Amino acid sequence: MENQVLTPHVYWAQRHRELYLRVELSDVQNPAISITENVLHFKAQGHGAKGDNVYEFHLEFLDLVKPEEEERLNKLRIESQGSPETLASLKKGYLFMYNLVQFLGFSWIFVNMTVRFLILGKESFYDTFHTVADMMYFCQMLAVVEAINAAIGVTKSPVIPSLFQLLGRNFILFIVFGTMEEMQNKAVVFFVFYIWSTAEILRYPFYMLSCIDMDWKVLTWLRYTMWIPLYPLGCLAEAVSVIQSIPIFNETGRFSFSLPYPVKIKVRFSFFLQIYLIILFLGLYINFRHLYKQRRRRFGQKKKKIH
């Protein structure tokens, strides 16, 4: 019984110049496929009709196999080990769903704020946080995935700009707004959230279409153009929120601390906020430069073709 050779089910299909073979095995490991003269040799570990075993067969053709068929045989071997196309499809599906969820989240924020502004006018500025903060929390926490994707190579986005945007926004959302109720009723919250959501409802659908190899020219132009006014405006709105929060943090003493003896110096959190303002504009420069290079690569080639 130990020397018994197990043969898998092999299905044959043929056209005038093409021959198709399907070997009914799953979870294939270490496939050995070769051709000697007019015989195809197959041997692999896999799950077939007799469970997990080593299966093999030898298929004899009527004529000799031409040498140029070796390239197709190599392709067969690669596909049997796990098709790169399958992995690419899974990756595209994963990225499509991520971008879709983010697009829906930021769209909900944008539409909610727009409708409330049209109905309530300036009064909607002062309760923006309590209306859309939960969804903004969700979207910004989910954005951690975006930085991880860049770090491990799932996407080609550079890590530094992704981290700057993620950490900067989350600092404003969770620390400046989230921990200080006095900041949650200020009008600046409306402008910060509205600029963020406007930028993202253009960015995420562009990435969604890229996952399915679609290029909508209007959306592409908006994706690579609207950041020019939106990023400086967003940076300005975030800076205003930090500046407005400094006296509140000083008054409440939140996150301030005293150094131990013998120094005994009280370090106010507002000191770190002032440092953050410098980092904020540094991040603006890094992201602005990155996006400018992207835009030049995207539209620069078309200009060269015209000349």
PDB file of C-alpha atoms in Angstrom:
ATOM      1  CA  MET A   1       0.000   0.000   0.000  1.00  0.00           C
ATOM      2  CA  GLU A   2       2.893   2.346   0.721  1.00  0.00           C
ATOM      3  CA  ASN A   3       4.072   2.057  -2.910  1.00  0.00           C
ATOM      4  CA  GLN A   4       0.625   2.643  -4.363  1.00  0.00           C
ATOM      5  CA  VAL A   5       0.573   5.581  -6.797  1.00  0.00           C
ATOM      6  CA  LEU A   6      -2.440   7.872  -6.432  1.00  0.00           C
ATOM      7  CA  THR A   7      -3.652   9.489  -9.625  1.00  0.00           C
ATOM      8  CA  PRO A   8      -5.744  12.666  -9.486  1.00  0.00           C
ATOM      9  CA  HIS A   9      -8.713  13.361 -11.714  1.00  0.00           C
ATOM     10  CA  VAL A  10      -7.452  15.060 -14.890  1.00  0.00           C
ATOM     11  CA  TYR A  11      -9.846  16.885 -17.221  1.00  0.00           C
ATOM     12  CA  TRP A  12      -8.985  17.360 -20.881  1.00  0.00           C
ATOM     13  CA  ALA A  13     -10.179  20.140 -23.216  1.00  0.00           C
ATOM     14  CA  GLN A  14      -8.865  20.835 -26.688  1.00  0.00           C
ATOM     15  CA  ARG A  15      -9.096  23.359 -29.472  1.00  0.00           C
ATOM     16  CA  HIS A  16      -7.436  23.325 -32.871  1.00  0.00           C
ATOM     17  CA  ARG A  17      -4.121  24.688 -31.553  1.00  0.00           C
ATOM     18  CA  GLU A  18      -4.630  24.670 -27.803  1.00  0.00           C
ATOM     19  CA  LEU A  19      -4.799  22.004 -25.121  1.00  0.00           C
ATOM     20  CA  TYR A  20      -6.207  22.534 -21.625  1.00  0.00           C
ATOM     21  CA  LEU A  21      -5.650  20.239 -18.653  1.00  0.00           C
ATOM     22  CA  ARG A  22      -7.284  20.701 -15.263  1.00  0.00           C
ATOM     23  CA  VAL A  23      -5.932  18.684 -12.354  1.00  0.00           C
ATOM     24  CA  GLU A  24      -8.486  18.293  -9.569  1.00  0.00           C
ATOM     25  CA  LEU A  25      -6.324  19.024  -6.530  1.00  0.00           C
ATOM     26  CA  SER A  26      -6.582  21.702  -3.864  1.00  0.00           C
ATOM     27  CA  ASP A  27      -4.009  23.070  -1.413  1.00  0.00           C
ATOM     28  CA  VAL A  28      -1.250  22.006  -3.791  1.00  0.00           C
ATOM     29  CA  GLN A  29       2.291  22.033  -2.412  1.00  0.00           C
ATOM     30  CA  ASN A  30       5.652  21.482  -4.158  1.00  0.00           C
ATOM     31  CA  PRO A  31       4.288  20.747  -7.655  1.00  0.00           C
ATOM     32  CA  ALA A  32       6.774  19.087 -10.004  1.00  0.00           C
ATOM     33  CA  ILE A  33       5.773  19.530 -13.647  1.00  0.00           C
ATOM     34  CA  SER A  34       8.011  18.609 -16.564  1.00  0.00           C
ATOM     35  CA  ILE A  35       7.931  17.398 -20.154  1.00  0.00           C
ATOM     36  CA  THR A  36      10.284  14.831 -21.661  1.00  0.00           C
ATOM     37  CA  GLU A  37       9.817  14.365 -25.375  1.00  0.00           C
ATOM     38  CA  ASN A  38       6.101  13.538 -25.686  1.00  0.00           C
ATOM     39  CA  VAL A  39       5.245  12.834 -22.026  1.00  0.00           C
ATOM     40  CA  LEU A  40       3.937  15.288 -19.410  1.00  0.00           C
ATOM     41  CA  HIS A  41       4.990  14.391 -15.869  1.00  0.00           C
ATOM     42  CA  PHE A  42       3.076  15.716 -12.873  1.00  0.00           C
ATOM     43  CA  LYS A  43       3.652  15.103  -9.169  1.00  0.00           C
ATOM     44  CA  ALA A  44       2.430  17.150  -6.192  1.00  0.00           C
ATOM     45  CA  GLN A  45       1.223  17.029  -2.615  1.00  0.00           C
ATOM     46  CA  GLY A  46      -2.417  18.063  -2.387  1.00  0.00           C
ATOM     47  CA  HIS A  47      -5.972  17.271  -1.370  1.00  0.00           C
ATOM     48  CA  GLY A  48      -7.721  15.028  -3.874  1.00  0.00           C
ATOM     49  CA  ALA A  49     -10.180  12.139  -3.974  1.00  0.00           C
ATOM     50  CA  LYS A  50      -8.055  10.172  -1.485  1.00  0.00           C
ATOM     51  CA  GLY A  51      -7.506  13.056   0.929  1.00  0.00           C
ATOM     52  CA  ASP A  52      -4.138  14.707   1.561  1.00  0.00           C
ATOM     53  CA  ASN A  53      -1.557  12.655  -0.317  1.00  0.00           C
ATOM     54  CA  VAL A  54       1.056  12.730  -3.029  1.00  0.00           C
ATOM     55  CA  TYR A  55      -0.576  12.464  -6.449  1.00  0.00           C
ATOM     56  CA  GLU A  56       1.094  11.922  -9.782  1.00  0.00           C
ATOM     57  CA  PHE A  57       0.375  11.028 -13.381  1.00  0.00           C
ATOM     58  CA  HIS A  58       2.181  10.708 -16.716  1.00  0.00           C
ATOM     59  CA  LEU A  59       0.340  11.798 -19.831  1.00  0.00           C
ATOM     60  CA  GLU A  60       1.648  10.663 -23.203  1.00  0.00           C
ATOM     61  CA  PHE A  61       0.994  12.812 -26.293  1.00  0.00           C
ATOM     62  CA  LEU A  62       0.919  11.578 -29.890  1.00  0.00           C
ATOM     63  CA  ASP A  63       3.680  13.960 -31.001  1.00  0.00           C
ATOM     64  CA  LEU A  64       6.760  15.518 -29.487  1.00  0.00           C
ATOM     65  CA  VAL A  65       6.230  18.722 -27.501  1.00  0.00           C
ATOM     66  CA  LYS A  66       7.925  21.726 -29.086  1.00  0.00           C
ATOM     67  CA  PRO A  67      10.627  23.459 -27.003  1.00  0.00           C
ATOM     68  CA  GLU A  68       8.820  26.818 -27.137  1.00  0.00           C
ATOM     69  CA  GLU A  69       6.038  25.315 -25.019  1.00  0.00           C
ATOM     70  CA  GLU A  70       8.430  25.373 -22.042  1.00  0.00           C
ATOM     71  CA  GLU A  71       7.475  28.987 -21.318  1.00  0.00           C
ATOM     72  CA  ARG A  72       3.811  28.025 -21.006  1.00  0.00           C
ATOM     73  CA  LEU A  73       4.802  25.150 -18.760  1.00  0.00           C
ATOM     74  CA  ASN A  74       6.641  27.549 -16.450  1.00  0.00           C
ATOM     75  CA  LYS A  75       3.517  29.697 -16.315  1.00  0.00           C
ATOM     76  CA  LEU A  76       1.524  26.613 -15.379  1.00  0.00           C
ATOM     77  CA  ARG A  77       3.954  25.868 -12.556  1.00  0.00           C
ATOM     78  CA  ILE A  78       3.669  29.399 -11.179  1.00  0.00           C
ATOM     79  CA  GLU A  79      -0.130  29.350 -11.317  1.00  0.00           C
ATOM     80  CA  SER A  80      -0.219  26.006  -9.509  1.00  0.00           C
ATOM     81  CA  GLN A  81       1.780  27.485  -6.622  1.00  0.00           C
ATOM     82  CA  GLY A  82      -0.573  30.429  -6.227  1.00  0.00           C
ATOM     83  CA  SER A  83      -1.489  32.870  -8.937  1.00  0.00           C
ATOM     84  CA  PRO A  84      -0.149  36.426  -8.468  1.00  0.00           C
ATOM     85  CA  GLU A  85      -3.329  37.598 -10.157  1.00  0.00           C
ATOM     86  CA  THR A  86      -5.374  36.059  -7.357  1.00  0.00           C
ATOM     87  CA  LEU A  87      -3.317  37.832  -4.696  1.00  0.00           C
ATOM     88  CA  ALA A  88      -3.574  41.096  -6.637  1.00  0.00           C
ATOM     89  CA  SER A  89      -7.358  40.706  -6.834  1.00  0.00           C
ATOM     90  CA  LEU A  90      -7.588  40.151  -3.081  1.00  0.00           C
ATOM     91  CA  LYS A  91      -5.433  43.216  -2.478  1.00  0.00           C
ATOM     92  CA  LYS A  92      -7.569  45.341  -4.790  1.00  0.00           C
ATOM     93  CA  GLY A  93     -10.747  44.089  -3.137  1.00  0.00           C
ATOM     94  CA  TYR A  94      -9.406  44.906   0.323  1.00  0.00           C
ATOM     95  CA  LEU A  95      -8.292  48.409  -0.713  1.00  0.00           C
ATOM     96  CA  PHE A  96     -11.566  49.043  -2.547  1.00  0.00           C
ATOM     97  CA  MET A  97     -13.614  48.187   0.547  1.00  0.00           C
ATOM     98  CA  TYR A  98     -11.381  50.299   2.808  1.00  0.00           C
ATOM     99  CA  ASN A  99     -11.694  53.337   0.529  1.00  0.00           C
ATOM    100  CA  LEU A 100     -15.435  52.762   0.134  1.00  0.00           C
ATOM    101  CA  VAL A 101     -16.010  52.734   3.907  1.00  0.00           C
ATOM    102  CA  GLN A 102     -13.948  55.898   4.355  1.00  0.00           C
ATOM    103  CA  PHE A 103     -15.745  57.599   1.469  1.00  0.00           C
ATOM    104  CA  LEU A 104     -19.157  56.780   2.949  1.00  0.00           C
ATOM    105  CA  GLY A 105     -18.073  57.987   6.389  1.00  0.00           C
ATOM    106  CA  PHE A 106     -16.696  61.323   5.227  1.00  0.00           C
ATOM    107  CA  SER A 107     -19.624  61.769   2.820  1.00  0.00           C
ATOM    108  CA  TRP A 108     -22.020  61.409   5.751  1.00  0.00           C
ATOM    109  CA  ILE A 109     -20.094  64.087   7.645  1.00  0.00           C
ATOM    110  CA  PHE A 110     -19.976  66.426   4.631  1.00  0.00           C
ATOM    111  CA  VAL A 111     -23.672  66.063   3.759  1.00  0.00           C
ATOM    112  CA  ASN A 112     -24.754  66.369   7.407  1.00  0.00           C
ATOM    113  CA  MET A 113     -22.771  69.572   7.916  1.00  0.00           C
ATOM    114  CA  THR A 114     -23.877  71.048   4.589  1.00  0.00           C
ATOM    115  CA  VAL A 115     -27.589  70.410   5.212  1.00  0.00           C
ATOM    116  CA  ARG A 116     -27.412  71.771   8.739  1.00  0.00           C
ATOM    117  CA  PHE A 117     -25.627  74.888   7.525  1.00  0.00           C
ATOM    118  CA  LEU A 118     -28.257  75.485   4.833  1.00  0.00           C
ATOM    119  CA  ILE A 119     -31.038  75.122   7.401  1.00  0.00           C
ATOM    120  CA  LEU A 120     -29.527  76.721  10.514  1.00  0.00           C
ATOM    121  CA  GLY A 121     -26.909  79.016   9.017  1.00  0.00           C
ATOM    122  CA  LYS A 122     -24.159  80.170  11.390  1.00  0.00           C
ATOM    123  CA  GLU A 123     -25.916  78.544  14.333  1.00  0.00           C
ATOM    124  CA  SER A 124     -24.749  75.163  13.008  1.00  0.00           C
ATOM    125  CA  PHE A 125     -21.128  76.173  13.636  1.00  0.00           C
ATOM    126  CA  TYR A 126     -21.368  75.820  17.384  1.00  0.00           C
ATOM    127  CA  ASP A 127     -22.686  72.269  17.780  1.00  0.00           C
ATOM    128  CA  THR A 128     -20.788  70.603  14.925  1.00  0.00           C
ATOM    129  CA  PHE A 129     -18.705  68.494  17.289  1.00  0.00           C
ATOM    130  CA  HIS A 130     -21.695  66.977  19.083  1.00  0.00           C
ATOM    131  CA  THR A 131     -23.375  66.210  15.738  1.00  0.00           C
ATOM    132  CA  VAL A 132     -20.630  64.506  13.738  1.00  0.00           C
ATOM    133  CA  ALA A 133     -17.814  63.747  16.192  1.00  0.00           C
ATOM    134  CA  ASP A 134     -18.653  60.041  16.518  1.00  0.00           C
ATOM    135  CA  MET A 135     -18.345  59.476  12.773  1.00  0.00           C
ATOM    136  CA  MET A 136     -15.178  61.559  12.641  1.00  0.00           C
ATOM    137  CA  TYR A 137     -13.711  59.474  15.459  1.00  0.00           C
ATOM    138  CA  PHE A 138     -14.508  56.320  13.492  1.00  0.00           C
ATOM    139  CA  CYS A 139     -12.988  57.587  10.228  1.00  0.00           C
ATOM    140  CA  GLN A 140      -9.823  58.873  11.867  1.00  0.00           C
ATOM    141  CA  MET A 141      -9.270  55.714  13.876  1.00  0.00           C
ATOM    142  CA  LEU A 142      -9.765  53.686  10.702  1.00  0.00           C
ATOM    143  CA  ALA A 143      -7.205  55.902   8.953  1.00  0.00           C
ATOM    144  CA  VAL A 144      -4.529  54.117  11.013  1.00  0.00           C
ATOM    145  CA  VAL A 145      -4.940  51.304   8.483  1.00  0.00           C
ATOM    146  CA  GLU A 146      -3.814  53.699   5.756  1.00  0.00           C
ATOM    147  CA  ALA A 147      -0.517  54.406   7.493  1.00  0.00           C
ATOM    148  CA  ILE A 148       0.007  50.687   8.135  1.00  0.00           C
ATOM    149  CA  ASN A 149      -0.641  49.921   4.456  1.00  0.00           C
ATOM    150  CA  ALA A 150       2.047  52.425   3.463  1.00  0.00           C
ATOM    151  CA  ALA A 151       4.494  51.081   6.056  1.00  0.00           C
ATOM    152  CA  ILE A 152       4.203  47.403   5.028  1.00  0.00           C
ATOM    153  CA  GLY A 153       4.069  48.089   1.281  1.00  0.00           C
ATOM    154  CA  VAL A 154       0.412  47.307   0.574  1.00  0.00           C
ATOM    155  CA  THR A 155       0.171  50.747  -1.047  1.00  0.00           C
ATOM    156  CA  LYS A 156       2.885  52.837  -2.686  1.00  0.00           C
ATOM    157  CA  SER A 157       2.140  55.903  -0.555  1.00  0.00           C
ATOM    158  CA  PRO A 158       5.215  57.245   1.280  1.00  0.00           C
ATOM    159  CA  VAL A 159       5.127  56.627   5.016  1.00  0.00           C
ATOM    160  CA  ILE A 160       6.184  60.066   6.300  1.00  0.00           C
ATOM    161  CA  PRO A 161       3.390  62.153   4.683  1.00  0.00           C
ATOM    162  CA  SER A 162       0.814  59.526   5.704  1.00  0.00           C
ATOM    163  CA  LEU A 163       2.023  59.611   9.318  1.00  0.00           C
ATOM    164  CA  PHE A 164       2.132  63.405   9.450  1.00  0.00           C
ATOM    165  CA  GLN A 165      -1.475  63.665   8.312  1.00  0.00           C
ATOM    166  CA  LEU A 166      -2.701  60.859  10.570  1.00  0.00           C
ATOM    167  CA  LEU A 167      -0.956  62.064  13.733  1.00  0.00           C
ATOM    168  CA  GLY A 168      -1.736  65.714  13.066  1.00  0.00           C
ATOM    169  CA  ARG A 169      -5.440  65.192  12.557  1.00  0.00           C
ATOM    170  CA  ASN A 170      -5.768  62.790  15.470  1.00  0.00           C
ATOM    171  CA  PHE A 171      -3.965  65.238  17.755  1.00  0.00           C
ATOM    172  CA  ILE A 172      -6.480  67.948  16.871  1.00  0.00           C
ATOM    173  CA  LEU A 173      -9.472  65.606  17.086  1.00  0.00           C
ATOM    174  CA  PHE A 174      -8.661  63.572  20.210  1.00  0.00           C
ATOM    175  CA  ILE A 175      -6.579  66.032  22.264  1.00  0.00           C
ATOM    176  CA  VAL A 176      -7.537  69.585  21.327  1.00  0.00           C
ATOM    177  CA  PHE A 177     -11.245  68.941  20.673  1.00  0.00           C
ATOM    178  CA  GLY A 178     -11.913  65.633  22.388  1.00  0.00           C
ATOM    179  CA  THR A 179     -10.523  66.424  25.846  1.00  0.00           C
ATOM    180  CA  MET A 180     -11.666  70.045  26.143  1.00  0.00           C
ATOM    181  CA  GLU A 181     -15.414  70.685  26.245  1.00  0.00           C
ATOM    182  CA  GLU A 182     -14.725  74.412  25.959  1.00  0.00           C
ATOM    183  CA  MET A 183     -13.298  73.812  22.466  1.00  0.00           C
ATOM    184  CA  GLN A 184     -16.191  71.641  21.278  1.00  0.00           C
ATOM    185  CA  ASN A 185     -18.594  74.593  21.023  1.00  0.00           C
ATOM    186  CA  LYS A 186     -16.306  76.817  18.983  1.00  0.00           C
ATOM    187  CA  ALA A 187     -16.934  77.647  15.337  1.00  0.00           C
ATOM    188  CA  VAL A 188     -13.435  76.533  14.316  1.00  0.00           C
ATOM    189  CA  VAL A 189     -14.553  72.909  14.737  1.00  0.00           C
ATOM    190  CA  PHE A 190     -16.956  73.373  11.818  1.00  0.00           C
ATOM    191  CA  PHE A 191     -14.236  74.641   9.492  1.00  0.00           C
ATOM    192  CA  VAL A 192     -11.720  71.946  10.470  1.00  0.00           C
ATOM    193  CA  PHE A 193     -14.225  69.118   9.955  1.00  0.00           C
ATOM    194  CA  TYR A 194     -15.648  70.602   6.756  1.00  0.00           C
ATOM    195  CA  ILE A 195     -12.238  71.016   5.119  1.00  0.00           C
ATOM    196  CA  TRP A 196     -11.177  67.498   6.145  1.00  0.00           C
ATOM    197  CA  SER A 197     -14.351  65.914   4.767  1.00  0.00           C
ATOM    198  CA  THR A 198     -14.211  67.932   1.523  1.00  0.00           C
ATOM    199  CA  ALA A 199     -10.678  66.718   0.829  1.00  0.00           C
ATOM    200  CA  GLU A 200     -11.542  63.095   1.597  1.00  0.00           C
ATOM    201  CA  ILE A 201     -14.707  62.822  -0.494  1.00  0.00           C
ATOM    202  CA  LEU A 202     -12.474  63.617  -3.466  1.00  0.00           C
ATOM    203  CA  ARG A 203      -9.523  61.449  -2.466  1.00  0.00           C
ATOM    204  CA  TYR A 204     -11.203  58.168  -1.521  1.00  0.00           C
ATOM    205  CA  PRO A 205     -13.410  57.720  -4.625  1.00  0.00           C
ATOM    206  CA  PHE A 206     -10.312  58.341  -6.753  1.00  0.00           C
ATOM    207  CA  TYR A 207      -8.557  55.478  -4.945  1.00  0.00           C
ATOM    208  CA  MET A 208     -11.671  53.307  -5.303  1.00  0.00           C
ATOM    209  CA  LEU A 209     -11.709  53.736  -9.074  1.00  0.00           C
ATOM    210  CA  SER A 210      -7.958  53.100  -9.208  1.00  0.00           C
ATOM    211  CA  CYS A 211      -8.547  49.714  -7.559  1.00  0.00           C
ATOM    212  CA  ILE A 212     -10.754  48.667 -10.482  1.00  0.00           C
ATOM    213  CA  ASP A 213      -8.497  50.313 -13.106  1.00  0.00           C
ATOM    214  CA  MET A 214     -10.918  53.128 -13.905  1.00  0.00           C
ATOM    215  CA  ASP A 215      -9.919  56.722 -14.570  1.00  0.00           C
ATOM    216  CA  TRP A 216     -12.609  59.399 -14.415  1.00  0.00           C
ATOM    217  CA  LYS A 217     -10.851  62.504 -15.720  1.00  0.00           C
ATOM    218  CA  VAL A 218     -12.950  65.013 -13.790  1.00  0.00           C
ATOM    219  CA  LEU A 219     -12.372  63.200 -10.498  1.00  0.00           C
ATOM    220  CA  THR A 220      -8.667  62.793 -11.281  1.00  0.00           C
ATOM    221  CA  TRP A 221      -8.316  66.514 -11.926  1.00  0.00           C
ATOM    222  CA  LEU A 222     -10.157  67.353  -8.700  1.00  0.00           C
ATOM    223  CA  ARG A 223      -8.027  64.855  -6.741  1.00  0.00           C
ATOM    224  CA  TYR A 224      -4.773  66.428  -7.930  1.00  0.00           C
ATOM    225  CA  THR A 225      -5.935  70.068  -7.860  1.00  0.00           C
ATOM    226  CA  MET A 226      -8.307  70.750  -4.954  1.00  0.00           C
ATOM    227  CA  TRP A 227      -5.620  69.993  -2.385  1.00  0.00           C
ATOM    228  CA  ILE A 228      -3.897  73.246  -3.437  1.00  0.00           C
ATOM    229  CA  PRO A 229      -6.446  75.436  -1.584  1.00  0.00           C
ATOM    230  CA  LEU A 230      -7.729  72.796   0.853  1.00  0.00           C
ATOM    231  CA  TYR A 231      -4.436  71.820   2.526  1.00  0.00           C
ATOM    232  CA  PRO A 232      -3.355  75.388   3.452  1.00  0.00           C
ATOM    233  CA  LEU A 233      -6.903  76.180   4.604  1.00  0.00           C
ATOM    234  CA  GLY A 234      -6.994  73.008   6.682  1.00  0.00           C
ATOM    235  CA  CYS A 235      -3.607  73.814   8.201  1.00  0.00           C
ATOM    236  CA  LEU A 236      -4.778  77.360   8.995  1.00  0.00           C
ATOM    237  CA  ALA A 237      -7.983  76.075  10.634  1.00  0.00           C
ATOM    238  CA  GLU A 238      -6.016  73.561  12.722  1.00  0.00           C
ATOM    239  CA  ALA A 239      -3.560  76.292  13.767  1.00  0.00           C
ATOM    240  CA  VAL A 240      -6.456  78.538  14.857  1.00  0.00           C
ATOM    241  CA  SER A 241      -7.906  75.708  16.941  1.00  0.00           C
ATOM    242  CA  VAL A 242      -4.548  75.151  18.660  1.00  0.00           C
ATOM    243  CA  ILE A 243      -4.093  78.877  19.356  1.00  0.00           C
ATOM    244  CA  GLN A 244      -7.630  79.113  20.787  1.00  0.00           C
ATOM    245  CA  SER A 245      -6.979  76.104  23.019  1.00  0.00           C
ATOM    246  CA  ILE A 246      -3.754  77.430  24.581  1.00  0.00           C
ATOM    247  CA  PRO A 247      -5.408  79.763  27.146  1.00  0.00           C
ATOM    248  CA  ILE A 248      -7.941  77.034  27.996  1.00  0.00           C
ATOM    249  CA  PHE A 249      -5.214  74.481  28.682  1.00  0.00           C
ATOM    250  CA  ASN A 250      -3.337  77.078  30.759  1.00  0.00           C
ATOM    251  CA  GLU A 251      -6.448  77.879  32.797  1.00  0.00           C
ATOM    252  CA  THR A 252      -7.434  74.277  33.457  1.00  0.00           C
ATOM    253  CA  GLY A 253      -3.891  72.958  33.833  1.00  0.00           C
ATOM    254  CA  ARG A 254      -4.839  69.808  31.949  1.00  0.00           C
ATOM    255  CA  PHE A 255      -1.853  67.709  30.843  1.00  0.00           C
ATOM    256  CA  SER A 256       0.521  70.100  32.634  1.00  0.00           C
ATOM    257  CA  PHE A 257       3.006  68.609  35.087  1.00  0.00           C
ATOM    258  CA  SER A 258       5.810  69.567  37.468  1.00  0.00           C
ATOM    259  CA  LEU A 259       9.350  68.267  37.213  1.00  0.00           C
ATOM    260  CA  PRO A 260      10.643  66.472  40.329  1.00  0.00           C
ATOM    261  CA  TYR A 261      12.979  67.939  42.945  1.00  0.00           C
ATOM    262  CA  PRO A 262      15.388  69.721  42.706  1.00  0.00           C
ATOM    263  CA  VAL A 263      14.120  71.318  39.468  1.00  0.00           C
ATOM    264  CA  LYS A 264      10.492  71.910  40.550  1.00  0.00           C
ATOM    265  CA  ILE A 265       9.496  73.591  37.319  1.00  0.00           C
ATOM    266  CA  LYS A 266       5.909  73.399  36.115  1.00  0.00           C
ATOM    267  CA  VAL A 267       5.740  72.454  32.454  1.00  0.00           C
ATOM    268  CA  ARG A 268       2.540  73.694  30.874  1.00  0.00           C
ATOM    269  CA  PHE A 269       0.927  71.730  28.074  1.00  0.00           C
ATOM    270  CA  SER A 270       0.682  74.978  26.122  1.00  0.00           C
ATOM    271  CA  PHE A 271       4.465  74.722  25.622  1.00  0.00           C
ATOM    272  CA  PHE A 272       3.946  71.524  23.628  1.00  0.00           C
ATOM    273  CA  LEU A 273       1.088  73.156  21.715  1.00  0.00           C
ATOM    274  CA  GLN A 274       3.447  75.914  20.593  1.00  0.00           C
ATOM    275  CA  ILE A 275       5.932  73.287  19.430  1.00  0.00           C
ATOM    276  CA  TYR A 276       3.096  71.519  17.637  1.00  0.00           C
ATOM    277  CA  LEU A 277       2.333  74.703  15.693  1.00  0.00           C
ATOM    278  CA  ILE A 278       5.846  74.560  14.250  1.00  0.00           C
ATOM    279  CA  ILE A 279       5.455  70.857  13.437  1.00  0.00           C
ATOM    280  CA  LEU A 280       2.061  71.587  11.874  1.00  0.00           C
ATOM    281  CA  PHE A 281       3.517  73.908   9.254  1.00  0.00           C
ATOM    282  CA  LEU A 282       6.445  71.559   8.730  1.00  0.00           C
ATOM    283  CA  GLY A 283       3.920  68.819   7.983  1.00  0.00           C
ATOM    284  CA  LEU A 284       2.142  71.166   5.574  1.00  0.00           C
ATOM    285  CA  TYR A 285       5.406  71.646   3.679  1.00  0.00           C
ATOM    286  CA  ILE A 286       6.084  67.884   3.521  1.00  0.00           C
ATOM    287  CA  ASN A 287       2.570  67.012   2.327  1.00  0.00           C
ATOM    288  CA  PHE A 288       2.444  69.970  -0.063  1.00  0.00           C
ATOM    289  CA  ARG A 289       5.723  68.915  -1.639  1.00  0.00           C
ATOM    290  CA  HIS A 290       4.599  65.290  -1.894  1.00  0.00           C
ATOM    291  CA  LEU A 291       1.266  66.201  -3.510  1.00  0.00           C
ATOM    292  CA  TYR A 292       2.924  68.649  -5.893  1.00  0.00           C
ATOM    293  CA  LYS A 293       5.251  65.902  -7.124  1.00  0.00           C
ATOM    294  CA  GLN A 294       2.263  63.598  -7.583  1.00  0.00           C
ATOM    295  CA  ARG A 295       0.426  66.243  -9.598  1.00  0.00           C
ATOM    296  CA  ARG A 296       3.454  66.966 -11.765  1.00  0.00           C
ATOM    297  CA  ARG A 297       3.926  63.242 -12.495  1.00  0.00           C
ATOM    298  CA  ARG A 298       0.239  62.870 -13.300  1.00  0.00           C
ATOM    299  CA  PHE A 299      -0.192  65.833 -15.644  1.00  0.00           C
ATOM    300  CA  GLY A 300       3.380  66.635 -16.653  1.00  0.00           C
ATOM    301  CA  GLN A 301       3.652  63.747 -19.135  1.00  0.00           C
ATOM    302  CA  LYS A 302       0.588  64.914 -21.055  1.00  0.00           C
ATOM    303  CA  LYS A 303       2.089  68.351 -21.473  1.00  0.00           C
ATOM    304  CA  LYS A 304       5.287  66.856 -22.931  1.00  0.00           C
ATOM    305  CA  LYS A 305       3.299  64.918 -25.517  1.00  0.00           C
ATOM    306  CA  ILE A 306       1.613  68.079 -26.771  1.00  0.00           C
ATOM    307  CA  HIS A 307       4.943  69.714 -27.691  1.00  0.00           C
TER     308      HIS A 307
END
